Amino acid sequence: MSRYKSYQYIENLSDVVGKEVTLRGWVFNKTGKGKLQFVILRDGTGIAQCVIFKGNVSEEIFEQAKALTQESSLIITGTVKKEDRAPGGFEIDVTDLEILQLSKDYPITPKEHGDSFLIEHRHLWLRSSRQHAIMRVRAAIIKAIRDFFDGNGFKLMDSPLLTPNACEGTSTLFETDYFDFGKAYLSQSGQLYAEASALSLGKVYTFGPTFRAERSKTRKHLTEFWMVEPEMAFFDINDDMDLAEDLIEYIVQYCLKTCTRELATLERDTTKLEKVKRPFHRMSYSEAVDWLIKNKVPLIQKDSEGKDVHIHPFPWGEDFGTVQEEAIMEQFDKPCIIHRYPVGAKAFYMKQDPENSKVVLAMDMLGPEKAGELIGGSQREDNYDLLLEKIKQHDLPLDEFKWYLDLRKYGSVPHSGFGLGLERTVKWITGAAHIRETIPFPRTIYRITP
RNA sequence: UCCUGAGUAGCUCAGUUGGUCAGAGCACCUGACUGUUAAUCAGGGGGUCCACAGUUCAAGUCUGUGCUCAGGAGCCA
């Protein structure tokens, strides 16, 4: 057996009550009272209280214990006992300890800190209990996503990150100058490639980072974020919405089951998450507009002087902003899908509704508790001529989309898909105040370090 | 890009109408303490009040410009 397999971790202490163990970790906190020192040790899997009593160890060991500082690294040996007074529920009666490195002036104290101080110390902030819990929930959500798709006949088919053009034709792209043949861009969506993959493997998903050079500066936006995008041959918009509901229900229920301790650390009200069961709410864009009009929610626009202008009643055809989405979601305690948006509000590749040429077969899933847009998806335009027309209308470079049009030329089928924003999902489930807490090292418009 | 707000000790902040106004708590150092949970008690060190210019007898405080940060709009997941 290799050596590391015998390492004892705090999360498994319940198996070794009464035995002597050796733990490796960092000083999370320390308090003392004369001849008695309490060291809260963290090892990545949890925290355990280690007690050093002057009478039980050599003078040298006791002096070392007294000198320990926050985030010093150490190896500690002692007997495990169950102790309700101790954080974590177990206590180590220490017989020996070895300091690996004594930390000095660790910047993040157990007291309060401001947002910008913490984000500047993100590399250390990750060690604190809330951030630790959020990262564990993030890992659980990623596992839930992969388990869900792998268990339902999907194949992982990753899309390239370097692309020759904008997927949705907007100008919010990061440029690179490396290639001799001209500019290349960082991908803002893997969808177009996922469509090609779906026509090979049937049901696929692509899961990776995406990049948006939008100059957004809010607690819901990142410049670099992760997105999972399933794409399914033969799925229509209704299948697409059903799948989105199944996925979200699975993720939330998986987290409730496996992240009890983390959600408790985060003081998340889990009764709200327990309500996230199918069927979710659904309404068409037109029904949503009727609701906004009935409830006197205006369209808010800026005039030439930058002042807000409230427009009553909400005009059909305008896209929803945060005000409209939050107003609609206030009445619901589980997600709501809004579908069949006006043609002008959505991307070029979305299929026109055969029953109403003014709308496309698009759908957005909004989360409760001000979670915002979690999912955006659609049935794709599968008719060659209509898609060609749309590409021309949007002034997109036809050369770059030739391969994409081929998908409608050689065995075109109805197909659908959607994108789920990973960090927005993490933010919602953990109740994190800001999206930058939901990714290990956030990239935003004014921050690239650490 | 636009709008709003903030910048004082390592951290979080107070500082009134311009005049003992360089302050507190925490962190750190020294000492006391056998049950601490953000321990407690006593003592100690620690400052480019974001920068520059201006008004004034006098600016942390008022004015202007700049810098940095925050979160909201738009855009989006």
Short mmCIF file of C-alpha atoms (C1' of nucleotides) in Angstrom, two decimals:
data_model
loop_
_atom_site.label_atom_id
_atom_site.label_comp_id
_atom_site.label_asym_id
_atom_site.label_seq_id
_atom_site.Cartn_x
_atom_site.Cartn_y
_atom_site.Cartn_z
CA MET A 1 0.00 0.00 0.00
CA SER A 2 1.38 3.39 -0.87
CA ARG A 3 2.19 5.68 2.00
CA TYR A 4 -0.43 8.38 1.35
CA LYS A 5 -3.25 5.86 1.55
CA SER A 6 -2.56 5.46 5.24
CA TYR A 7 -2.96 9.19 5.98
CA GLN A 8 -5.69 9.89 8.48
CA TYR A 9 -8.19 12.62 7.58
CA ILE A 10 -10.46 14.55 9.90
CA GLU A 11 -13.62 13.56 8.01
CA ASN A 12 -12.95 9.94 9.02
CA LEU A 13 -12.28 10.52 12.73
CA SER A 14 -15.50 8.76 13.73
CA ASP A 15 -13.87 5.48 12.62
CA VAL A 16 -10.94 5.83 15.01
CA VAL A 17 -12.41 7.01 18.31
CA GLY A 18 -10.17 5.86 21.16
CA LYS A 19 -7.18 5.30 18.89
CA GLU A 20 -4.00 7.28 18.49
CA VAL A 21 -3.80 9.05 15.12
CA THR A 22 -1.50 11.42 13.27
CA LEU A 23 -3.14 14.34 11.43
CA ARG A 24 -1.57 16.73 8.94
CA GLY A 25 -2.96 20.21 8.49
CA TRP A 26 -3.01 23.88 9.36
CA VAL A 27 -3.93 25.89 12.45
CA PHE A 28 -7.40 27.21 11.75
CA ASN A 29 -7.65 28.97 15.10
CA LYS A 30 -6.07 28.79 18.52
CA THR A 31 -7.19 29.71 21.99
CA GLY A 32 -5.50 28.99 25.25
CA LYS A 33 -5.82 29.21 28.95
CA GLY A 34 -2.48 28.92 30.67
CA LYS A 35 -1.53 25.30 30.87
CA LEU A 36 -4.23 24.33 28.39
CA GLN A 37 -3.98 25.14 24.68
CA PHE A 38 -6.71 24.52 22.12
CA VAL A 39 -5.67 24.28 18.49
CA ILE A 40 -8.39 23.99 15.86
CA LEU A 41 -6.77 21.99 13.09
CA ARG A 42 -8.07 21.96 9.51
CA ASP A 43 -6.87 19.46 6.95
CA GLY A 44 -9.10 20.20 3.97
CA THR A 45 -11.70 17.62 4.92
CA GLY A 46 -12.87 19.23 8.14
CA ILE A 47 -11.81 20.71 11.46
CA ALA A 48 -10.84 19.02 14.70
CA GLN A 49 -10.01 20.46 18.11
CA CYS A 50 -6.62 19.44 19.42
CA VAL A 51 -5.98 19.91 23.14
CA ILE A 52 -2.47 20.29 24.50
CA PHE A 53 -2.23 20.08 28.30
CA LYS A 54 1.05 21.05 29.87
CA GLY A 55 1.07 18.00 32.13
CA ASN A 56 0.69 15.56 29.21
CA VAL A 57 3.54 16.62 26.94
CA SER A 58 7.16 17.62 27.27
CA GLU A 59 8.05 21.22 28.08
CA GLU A 60 9.40 21.64 24.53
CA ILE A 61 6.19 20.41 22.86
CA PHE A 62 4.08 22.64 25.09
CA GLU A 63 6.16 25.70 24.24
CA GLN A 64 5.82 24.88 20.54
CA ALA A 65 2.06 24.57 20.91
CA LYS A 66 1.91 27.94 22.66
CA ALA A 67 3.90 29.53 19.84
CA LEU A 68 1.60 28.25 17.08
CA THR A 69 0.03 30.92 14.91
CA GLN A 70 -2.94 30.98 12.58
CA GLU A 71 -2.34 28.92 9.39
CA SER A 72 0.94 27.40 10.61
CA SER A 73 1.35 23.93 9.10
CA LEU A 74 1.92 20.99 11.37
CA ILE A 75 1.77 17.26 11.99
CA ILE A 76 -0.03 16.38 15.18
CA THR A 77 -0.39 13.08 17.05
CA GLY A 78 -2.86 12.21 19.76
CA THR A 79 -5.79 10.14 20.92
CA VAL A 80 -9.23 10.68 19.37
CA LYS A 81 -12.25 11.12 21.58
CA LYS A 82 -15.80 12.16 21.00
CA GLU A 83 -16.39 15.58 22.49
CA ASP A 84 -19.60 17.55 22.01
CA ARG A 85 -18.01 20.78 23.24
CA ALA A 86 -15.49 20.70 20.35
CA PRO A 87 -16.21 22.17 16.92
CA GLY A 88 -16.47 19.22 14.56
CA GLY A 89 -17.51 16.88 17.39
CA PHE A 90 -14.12 15.22 17.94
CA GLU A 91 -11.11 16.12 20.02
CA ILE A 92 -7.48 15.04 19.87
CA ASP A 93 -5.60 14.69 23.15
CA VAL A 94 -2.22 15.66 21.82
CA THR A 95 0.89 13.69 22.71
CA ASP A 96 3.22 14.97 20.03
CA LEU A 97 3.41 17.68 17.40
CA GLU A 98 5.81 18.75 14.69
CA ILE A 99 5.68 22.23 13.20
CA LEU A 100 6.33 22.16 9.44
CA GLN A 101 6.29 25.92 9.05
CA LEU A 102 5.41 28.69 11.45
CA SER A 103 3.16 31.24 9.77
CA LYS A 104 3.69 34.91 10.59
CA ASP A 105 1.13 37.72 10.37
CA TYR A 106 -1.49 35.76 8.45
CA PRO A 107 -3.58 38.53 6.89
CA ILE A 108 -7.07 37.05 7.22
CA THR A 109 -8.12 37.03 10.86
CA PRO A 110 -11.28 35.51 12.36
CA LYS A 111 -12.70 39.04 12.44
CA GLU A 112 -14.57 40.81 9.70
CA HIS A 113 -12.93 41.98 6.49
CA GLY A 114 -14.02 44.06 3.53
CA ASP A 115 -14.84 42.66 0.08
CA SER A 116 -11.86 44.05 -1.77
CA PHE A 117 -9.37 42.98 0.92
CA LEU A 118 -10.70 39.43 0.75
CA ILE A 119 -10.68 39.23 -3.03
CA GLU A 120 -7.11 40.54 -3.11
CA HIS A 121 -6.24 37.63 -0.84
CA ARG A 122 -8.33 35.09 -2.72
CA HIS A 123 -5.46 32.55 -2.61
CA LEU A 124 -5.77 32.59 1.21
CA TRP A 125 -9.48 33.41 1.47
CA LEU A 126 -10.17 29.97 -0.04
CA ARG A 127 -9.05 28.48 3.30
CA SER A 128 -11.82 30.15 5.29
CA SER A 129 -14.82 28.06 6.26
CA ARG A 130 -17.44 29.71 4.04
CA GLN A 131 -15.25 29.66 0.94
CA HIS A 132 -14.21 26.10 1.71
CA ALA A 133 -17.88 25.11 1.92
CA ILE A 134 -18.79 26.92 -1.32
CA MET A 135 -15.96 25.18 -3.20
CA ARG A 136 -17.14 21.80 -1.94
CA VAL A 137 -20.68 22.53 -3.10
CA ARG A 138 -19.28 23.66 -6.46
CA ALA A 139 -17.47 20.33 -6.78
CA ALA A 140 -20.69 18.51 -5.86
CA ILE A 141 -22.69 20.44 -8.47
CA ILE A 142 -20.13 19.57 -11.16
CA LYS A 143 -20.33 15.93 -10.15
CA ALA A 144 -24.13 16.03 -10.20
CA ILE A 145 -24.09 17.52 -13.70
CA ARG A 146 -21.71 14.89 -15.04
CA ASP A 147 -23.51 12.04 -13.29
CA PHE A 148 -26.84 13.26 -14.65
CA PHE A 149 -25.69 13.39 -18.26
CA ASP A 150 -23.47 10.30 -18.17
CA GLY A 151 -26.33 8.37 -16.59
CA ASN A 152 -28.84 9.47 -19.21
CA GLY A 153 -27.02 8.39 -22.37
CA PHE A 154 -25.11 11.62 -23.04
CA LYS A 155 -21.51 11.69 -24.19
CA LEU A 156 -19.03 14.39 -23.20
CA MET A 157 -17.84 16.13 -26.38
CA ASP A 158 -15.78 19.19 -25.61
CA SER A 159 -15.87 22.18 -27.92
CA PRO A 160 -12.81 24.23 -28.86
CA LEU A 161 -11.97 27.35 -26.88
CA LEU A 162 -10.23 29.11 -29.78
CA THR A 163 -12.69 30.01 -32.50
CA PRO A 164 -12.64 32.04 -35.68
CA ASN A 165 -15.79 34.03 -34.97
CA ALA A 166 -18.46 35.06 -32.55
CA CYS A 167 -20.93 32.30 -31.88
CA GLU A 168 -23.79 34.72 -31.51
CA GLY A 169 -22.31 37.40 -33.71
CA THR A 170 -21.78 39.98 -31.00
CA SER A 171 -18.61 41.97 -30.51
CA THR A 172 -17.97 40.88 -26.91
CA LEU A 173 -15.01 38.63 -27.67
CA PHE A 174 -11.41 38.35 -26.52
CA GLU A 175 -8.99 38.56 -29.44
CA THR A 176 -5.71 36.72 -29.90
CA ASP A 177 -3.03 37.66 -32.42
CA TYR A 178 -1.12 34.40 -32.44
CA PHE A 179 -2.27 32.83 -35.69
CA ASP A 180 -0.75 33.78 -39.06
CA PHE A 181 -4.13 33.57 -40.80
CA GLY A 182 -5.62 36.35 -38.70
CA LYS A 183 -7.48 36.93 -35.49
CA ALA A 184 -8.76 34.12 -33.34
CA TYR A 185 -11.12 34.56 -30.41
CA LEU A 186 -11.78 32.92 -27.08
CA SER A 187 -15.07 31.06 -27.18
CA GLN A 188 -18.15 32.52 -25.60
CA SER A 189 -20.16 29.33 -26.14
CA GLY A 190 -19.49 25.77 -27.26
CA GLN A 191 -22.95 25.41 -28.72
CA LEU A 192 -22.33 25.48 -32.47
CA TYR A 193 -19.75 22.71 -32.11
CA ALA A 194 -22.05 20.82 -29.75
CA GLU A 195 -24.64 20.79 -32.55
CA ALA A 196 -22.15 19.12 -34.88
CA SER A 197 -21.26 16.66 -32.11
CA ALA A 198 -24.95 15.86 -31.45
CA LEU A 199 -25.45 14.95 -35.11
CA SER A 200 -22.70 12.37 -34.63
CA LEU A 201 -23.40 10.97 -31.15
CA GLY A 202 -27.06 11.86 -30.64
CA LYS A 203 -27.01 13.28 -27.12
CA VAL A 204 -23.90 15.19 -26.07
CA TYR A 205 -22.78 17.79 -23.61
CA THR A 206 -19.89 20.18 -23.65
CA PHE A 207 -18.54 21.48 -20.35
CA GLY A 208 -15.87 24.09 -20.15
CA PRO A 209 -14.89 27.68 -19.59
CA THR A 210 -16.27 30.50 -21.69
CA PHE A 211 -15.18 34.09 -22.05
CA ARG A 212 -17.26 37.23 -22.39
CA ALA A 213 -15.69 40.62 -22.97
CA GLU A 214 -18.83 42.37 -21.75
CA ARG A 215 -18.03 45.31 -19.55
CA SER A 216 -20.39 44.03 -16.90
CA LYS A 217 -19.67 44.90 -13.30
CA THR A 218 -22.30 43.25 -11.15
CA ARG A 219 -22.55 40.44 -8.64
CA LYS A 220 -23.93 38.09 -11.33
CA HIS A 221 -21.23 38.47 -13.99
CA LEU A 222 -17.80 37.00 -14.55
CA THR A 223 -15.49 37.54 -17.48
CA GLU A 224 -14.47 33.88 -17.43
CA PHE A 225 -17.08 31.36 -16.34
CA TRP A 226 -18.00 27.72 -16.77
CA MET A 227 -20.97 26.52 -18.73
CA VAL A 228 -22.43 23.10 -19.43
CA GLU A 229 -24.22 22.85 -22.76
CA PRO A 230 -26.21 19.73 -23.67
CA GLU A 231 -27.29 19.33 -27.28
CA MET A 232 -29.72 16.64 -28.42
CA ALA A 233 -30.63 15.41 -31.90
CA PHE A 234 -34.40 14.94 -32.38
CA PHE A 235 -35.33 16.92 -29.23
CA ASP A 236 -37.91 19.65 -29.74
CA ILE A 237 -38.37 22.68 -27.50
CA ASN A 238 -40.66 20.76 -25.11
CA ASP A 239 -38.12 17.94 -24.70
CA ASP A 240 -35.51 20.63 -24.11
CA MET A 241 -37.54 22.24 -21.32
CA ASP A 242 -38.26 18.85 -19.73
CA LEU A 243 -34.55 18.03 -19.72
CA ALA A 244 -33.65 21.40 -18.19
CA GLU A 245 -36.13 20.79 -15.36
CA ASP A 246 -34.83 17.25 -14.76
CA LEU A 247 -31.25 18.52 -14.61
CA ILE A 248 -31.93 21.33 -12.15
CA GLU A 249 -34.05 19.10 -9.93
CA TYR A 250 -31.28 16.49 -9.93
CA ILE A 251 -28.54 18.99 -9.08
CA VAL A 252 -30.46 20.58 -6.21
CA GLN A 253 -31.57 17.27 -4.70
CA TYR A 254 -28.05 15.86 -5.04
CA CYS A 255 -26.63 18.84 -3.12
CA LEU A 256 -29.26 18.52 -0.39
CA LYS A 257 -28.31 14.88 -0.02
CA THR A 258 -24.51 15.17 -0.12
CA CYS A 259 -23.72 18.69 1.14
CA THR A 260 -25.66 18.85 4.41
CA ARG A 261 -22.67 20.00 6.39
CA GLU A 262 -21.57 22.59 3.81
CA LEU A 263 -25.06 24.08 3.49
CA ALA A 264 -25.26 24.28 7.29
CA THR A 265 -21.91 26.11 7.40
CA LEU A 266 -23.29 28.51 4.83
CA GLU A 267 -26.50 28.92 6.87
CA ARG A 268 -28.49 28.17 3.72
CA ASP A 269 -32.24 27.85 4.23
CA THR A 270 -32.59 24.35 2.80
CA THR A 271 -36.39 24.31 3.08
CA LYS A 272 -36.35 26.59 0.04
CA LEU A 273 -34.16 24.17 -1.91
CA GLU A 274 -36.35 21.23 -0.92
CA LYS A 275 -39.19 22.81 -2.88
CA VAL A 276 -37.20 22.57 -6.12
CA LYS A 277 -39.08 19.59 -7.53
CA ARG A 278 -40.72 19.08 -10.89
CA PRO A 279 -42.87 20.36 -12.44
CA PHE A 280 -41.50 23.92 -12.40
CA HIS A 281 -43.51 26.92 -13.52
CA ARG A 282 -43.76 27.72 -17.21
CA MET A 283 -45.14 30.64 -19.17
CA SER A 284 -44.71 31.98 -22.65
CA TYR A 285 -43.11 35.35 -23.23
CA SER A 286 -46.52 36.69 -24.27
CA GLU A 287 -48.13 35.43 -21.05
CA ALA A 288 -45.29 37.05 -19.11
CA VAL A 289 -45.90 40.37 -20.86
CA ASP A 290 -49.62 40.14 -20.01
CA TRP A 291 -48.65 39.54 -16.38
CA LEU A 292 -46.29 42.55 -16.37
CA ILE A 293 -49.02 44.77 -17.80
CA LYS A 294 -51.59 43.50 -15.30
CA ASN A 295 -49.17 44.11 -12.43
CA LYS A 296 -48.10 47.51 -13.76
CA VAL A 297 -44.43 46.60 -14.20
CA PRO A 298 -43.01 49.08 -16.71
CA LEU A 299 -40.22 48.88 -19.25
CA ILE A 300 -37.41 51.09 -17.97
CA GLN A 301 -35.21 52.80 -20.53
CA LYS A 302 -32.65 55.59 -20.44
CA ASP A 303 -33.33 58.84 -22.26
CA SER A 304 -30.64 60.90 -24.01
CA GLU A 305 -29.65 62.48 -20.67
CA GLY A 306 -29.26 59.09 -19.01
CA LYS A 307 -32.39 59.38 -16.90
CA ASP A 308 -34.79 56.48 -16.37
CA VAL A 309 -38.00 56.58 -18.36
CA HIS A 310 -40.83 54.25 -17.33
CA ILE A 311 -42.88 52.97 -20.24
CA HIS A 312 -46.44 51.74 -19.56
CA PRO A 313 -47.76 49.33 -20.56
CA PHE A 314 -44.79 47.04 -21.18
CA PRO A 315 -44.45 46.88 -25.00
CA TRP A 316 -44.57 43.39 -26.53
CA GLY A 317 -41.26 42.68 -28.27
CA GLU A 318 -38.87 44.21 -25.73
CA ASP A 319 -36.53 41.88 -23.88
CA PHE A 320 -36.84 41.54 -20.11
CA GLY A 321 -34.33 43.11 -17.78
CA THR A 322 -33.61 42.41 -14.13
CA VAL A 323 -36.65 44.44 -12.98
CA GLN A 324 -39.11 42.40 -15.04
CA GLU A 325 -37.48 39.04 -14.23
CA GLU A 326 -37.43 39.70 -10.50
CA ALA A 327 -41.03 40.92 -10.52
CA ILE A 328 -42.18 37.74 -12.24
CA MET A 329 -40.10 35.46 -10.00
CA GLU A 330 -41.22 37.04 -6.74
CA GLN A 331 -44.45 35.00 -6.89
CA PHE A 332 -42.62 31.66 -7.27
CA ASP A 333 -40.61 29.47 -4.90
CA LYS A 334 -39.21 27.24 -7.63
CA PRO A 335 -37.74 27.96 -11.05
CA CYS A 336 -39.83 29.22 -13.94
CA ILE A 337 -39.22 28.69 -17.64
CA ILE A 338 -40.19 31.49 -19.99
CA HIS A 339 -40.43 30.36 -23.60
CA ARG A 340 -41.18 31.59 -27.12
CA TYR A 341 -39.46 34.96 -27.14
CA PRO A 342 -39.79 37.63 -29.86
CA VAL A 343 -37.50 37.02 -32.86
CA GLY A 344 -35.68 40.31 -32.32
CA ALA A 345 -34.70 39.53 -28.74
CA LYS A 346 -32.86 36.29 -29.46
CA ALA A 347 -29.95 34.75 -31.37
CA PHE A 348 -29.85 33.96 -35.08
CA TYR A 349 -29.72 30.16 -34.77
CA MET A 350 -33.03 29.76 -32.95
CA LYS A 351 -35.93 28.13 -34.78
CA GLN A 352 -38.98 30.13 -35.67
CA ASP A 353 -42.18 28.90 -34.06
CA PRO A 354 -44.12 27.30 -36.94
CA GLU A 355 -47.34 28.48 -35.25
CA ASN A 356 -46.25 32.12 -34.83
CA SER A 357 -43.55 33.68 -37.01
CA LYS A 358 -43.04 36.54 -34.53
CA VAL A 359 -41.49 34.27 -31.91
CA VAL A 360 -38.65 31.75 -31.75
CA LEU A 361 -38.57 28.44 -29.89
CA ALA A 362 -36.31 29.79 -27.15
CA MET A 363 -36.50 29.24 -23.43
CA ASP A 364 -34.86 30.78 -20.37
CA MET A 365 -35.04 29.30 -16.90
CA LEU A 366 -35.12 31.84 -14.09
CA GLY A 367 -34.30 30.77 -10.56
CA PRO A 368 -36.17 31.78 -7.39
CA GLU A 369 -34.66 33.91 -4.59
CA LYS A 370 -33.29 36.41 -7.12
CA ALA A 371 -31.07 33.75 -8.68
CA GLY A 372 -31.66 35.25 -12.14
CA GLU A 373 -31.12 33.50 -15.43
CA LEU A 374 -29.72 30.02 -14.84
CA ILE A 375 -30.38 28.52 -18.25
CA GLY A 376 -30.81 29.82 -21.78
CA GLY A 377 -31.68 27.45 -24.60
CA SER A 378 -33.68 26.79 -27.74
CA GLN A 379 -34.71 24.48 -30.51
CA ARG A 380 -32.27 25.24 -33.34
CA GLU A 381 -33.15 26.33 -36.86
CA ASP A 382 -32.76 23.14 -38.91
CA ASN A 383 -33.85 24.47 -42.30
CA TYR A 384 -30.91 25.35 -44.56
CA ASP A 385 -32.55 28.23 -46.38
CA LEU A 386 -34.00 29.89 -43.27
CA LEU A 387 -30.69 29.62 -41.42
CA LEU A 388 -28.76 31.04 -44.38
CA GLU A 389 -31.22 33.91 -44.46
CA LYS A 390 -30.70 34.60 -40.74
CA ILE A 391 -26.89 34.54 -41.06
CA LYS A 392 -27.12 37.11 -43.85
CA GLN A 393 -29.60 39.24 -41.89
CA HIS A 394 -27.23 39.34 -38.93
CA ASP A 395 -24.30 40.27 -41.20
CA LEU A 396 -22.26 37.28 -40.06
CA PRO A 397 -19.23 36.12 -42.08
CA LEU A 398 -20.66 33.40 -44.33
CA ASP A 399 -17.28 31.67 -44.81
CA GLU A 400 -16.96 30.93 -41.12
CA PHE A 401 -20.46 29.47 -40.95
CA LYS A 402 -20.16 27.20 -43.99
CA TRP A 403 -19.48 24.16 -41.82
CA TYR A 404 -22.39 25.06 -39.57
CA LEU A 405 -24.72 25.26 -42.59
CA ASP A 406 -23.45 21.84 -43.70
CA LEU A 407 -25.23 20.42 -40.64
CA ARG A 408 -28.52 21.46 -42.33
CA LYS A 409 -27.39 20.13 -45.70
CA TYR A 410 -26.43 16.58 -44.76
CA GLY A 411 -29.12 14.86 -42.75
CA SER A 412 -30.64 17.82 -40.91
CA VAL A 413 -32.89 16.89 -38.00
CA PRO A 414 -34.79 18.82 -35.36
CA HIS A 415 -32.46 19.40 -32.44
CA SER A 416 -32.30 21.44 -29.26
CA GLY A 417 -30.02 22.34 -26.43
CA PHE A 418 -29.30 24.81 -23.68
CA GLY A 419 -26.53 26.32 -21.60
CA LEU A 420 -26.40 26.24 -17.81
CA GLY A 421 -24.20 28.80 -16.08
CA LEU A 422 -22.24 26.87 -13.45
CA GLU A 423 -21.36 29.81 -11.20
CA ARG A 424 -24.89 31.18 -11.22
CA THR A 425 -26.08 27.76 -10.13
CA VAL A 426 -23.47 27.65 -7.37
CA LYS A 427 -24.45 31.15 -6.28
CA TRP A 428 -28.10 30.20 -6.06
CA ILE A 429 -27.62 26.90 -4.21
CA THR A 430 -25.03 28.20 -1.75
CA GLY A 431 -26.69 31.58 -1.27
CA ALA A 432 -23.33 33.29 -1.91
CA ALA A 433 -23.56 37.07 -1.90
CA HIS A 434 -21.42 37.51 -5.00
CA ILE A 435 -20.63 35.34 -8.02
CA ARG A 436 -16.90 35.86 -7.46
CA GLU A 437 -17.21 33.60 -4.39
CA THR A 438 -18.41 30.72 -6.57
CA ILE A 439 -15.26 30.13 -8.65
CA PRO A 440 -11.79 29.53 -7.18
CA PHE A 441 -10.08 32.44 -8.92
CA PRO A 442 -12.61 34.88 -10.37
CA ARG A 443 -11.85 36.94 -13.42
CA THR A 444 -13.80 40.16 -13.69
CA ILE A 445 -13.36 43.32 -15.67
CA TYR A 446 -10.96 44.93 -13.20
CA ARG A 447 -9.35 41.87 -11.66
CA ILE A 448 -6.92 39.27 -13.00
CA THR A 449 -4.88 38.57 -9.82
CA PRO A 450 -4.54 36.46 -7.85
"C1'" U B 1 -19.77 53.16 -21.63
"C1'" C B 2 -23.10 55.73 -18.12
"C1'" C B 3 -24.91 56.62 -12.92
"C1'" U B 4 -24.01 56.41 -7.61
"C1'" G B 5 -20.88 55.72 -3.37
"C1'" A B 6 -16.14 54.98 -0.84
"C1'" G B 7 -10.56 55.69 0.26
"C1'" U B 8 -7.80 57.39 8.03
"C1'" A B 9 -2.88 51.80 11.82
"C1'" G B 10 -1.93 44.93 9.17
"C1'" C B 11 -7.83 44.52 9.35
"C1'" U B 12 -12.88 46.82 10.41
"C1'" C B 13 -14.10 51.64 11.31
"C1'" A B 14 -15.10 56.57 14.34
"C1'" G B 15 -13.39 61.49 13.72
"C1'" U B 16 -19.52 66.89 14.82
"C1'" U B 17 -20.09 73.66 12.24
"C1'" G B 18 -12.25 73.78 9.60
"C1'" G B 19 -9.28 75.02 15.73
"C1'" U B 20 -5.24 68.95 21.64
"C1'" C B 21 -7.80 65.72 16.28
"C1'" A B 22 -3.96 61.09 15.10
"C1'" G B 23 -8.42 57.70 17.84
"C1'" A B 24 -11.17 52.74 19.12
"C1'" G B 25 -11.77 47.47 18.64
"C1'" C B 26 -9.34 43.36 16.56
"C1'" A B 27 -4.50 41.43 14.93
"C1'" C B 28 0.80 41.53 16.70
"C1'" C B 29 4.60 41.54 21.11
"C1'" U B 30 5.18 40.79 26.85
"C1'" G B 31 2.89 38.73 31.32
"C1'" A B 32 -1.34 35.91 34.22
"C1'" C B 33 -4.82 31.80 33.80
"C1'" U B 34 -6.75 23.52 33.28
"C1'" G B 35 -12.18 23.86 29.08
"C1'" U B 36 -11.33 27.72 25.19
"C1'" U B 37 -15.25 28.31 20.88
"C1'" A B 38 -14.25 35.76 17.60
"C1'" A B 39 -11.57 33.40 25.37
"C1'" U B 40 -10.69 36.99 29.34
"C1'" C B 41 -7.51 40.51 32.18
"C1'" A B 42 -3.00 43.94 32.51
"C1'" G B 43 0.84 46.42 29.69
"C1'" G B 44 3.43 47.69 24.87
"C1'" G B 45 4.83 48.88 19.74
"C1'" G B 46 2.35 50.48 15.28
"C1'" G B 47 0.14 56.37 10.74
"C1'" U B 48 2.49 59.15 3.34
"C1'" C B 49 -5.39 60.50 7.00
"C1'" C B 50 -5.16 57.76 -1.61
"C1'" A B 51 -2.15 61.63 -4.70
"C1'" C B 52 -1.44 66.54 -6.49
"C1'" A B 53 -3.03 71.53 -6.61
"C1'" G B 54 -6.01 75.35 -4.33
"C1'" U B 55 -8.91 78.37 -0.39
"C1'" U B 56 -7.45 79.76 4.78
"C1'" C B 57 -3.88 82.39 10.27
"C1'" A B 58 -5.15 77.02 10.37
"C1'" A B 59 -7.34 71.23 6.17
"C1'" G B 60 -8.26 64.16 7.90
"C1'" U B 61 -12.47 67.86 7.47
"C1'" C B 62 -13.84 72.73 2.26
"C1'" U B 63 -12.94 73.14 -3.55
"C1'" G B 64 -10.83 71.11 -8.21
"C1'" U B 65 -8.29 67.31 -10.94
"C1'" G B 66 -6.43 62.45 -11.05
"C1'" C B 67 -5.91 57.35 -9.23
"C1'" U B 68 -7.93 52.97 -6.93
"C1'" C B 69 -12.05 50.21 -5.27
"C1'" A B 70 -17.28 48.98 -4.72
"C1'" G B 71 -22.44 47.89 -7.06
"C1'" G B 72 -26.23 49.31 -10.22
"C1'" A B 73 -27.81 50.06 -15.48
"C1'" G B 74 -27.10 48.15 -20.33
"C1'" C B 75 -25.41 43.14 -22.09
"C1'" C B 76 -25.75 38.23 -20.68
"C1'" A B 77 -25.21 32.43 -18.23
#
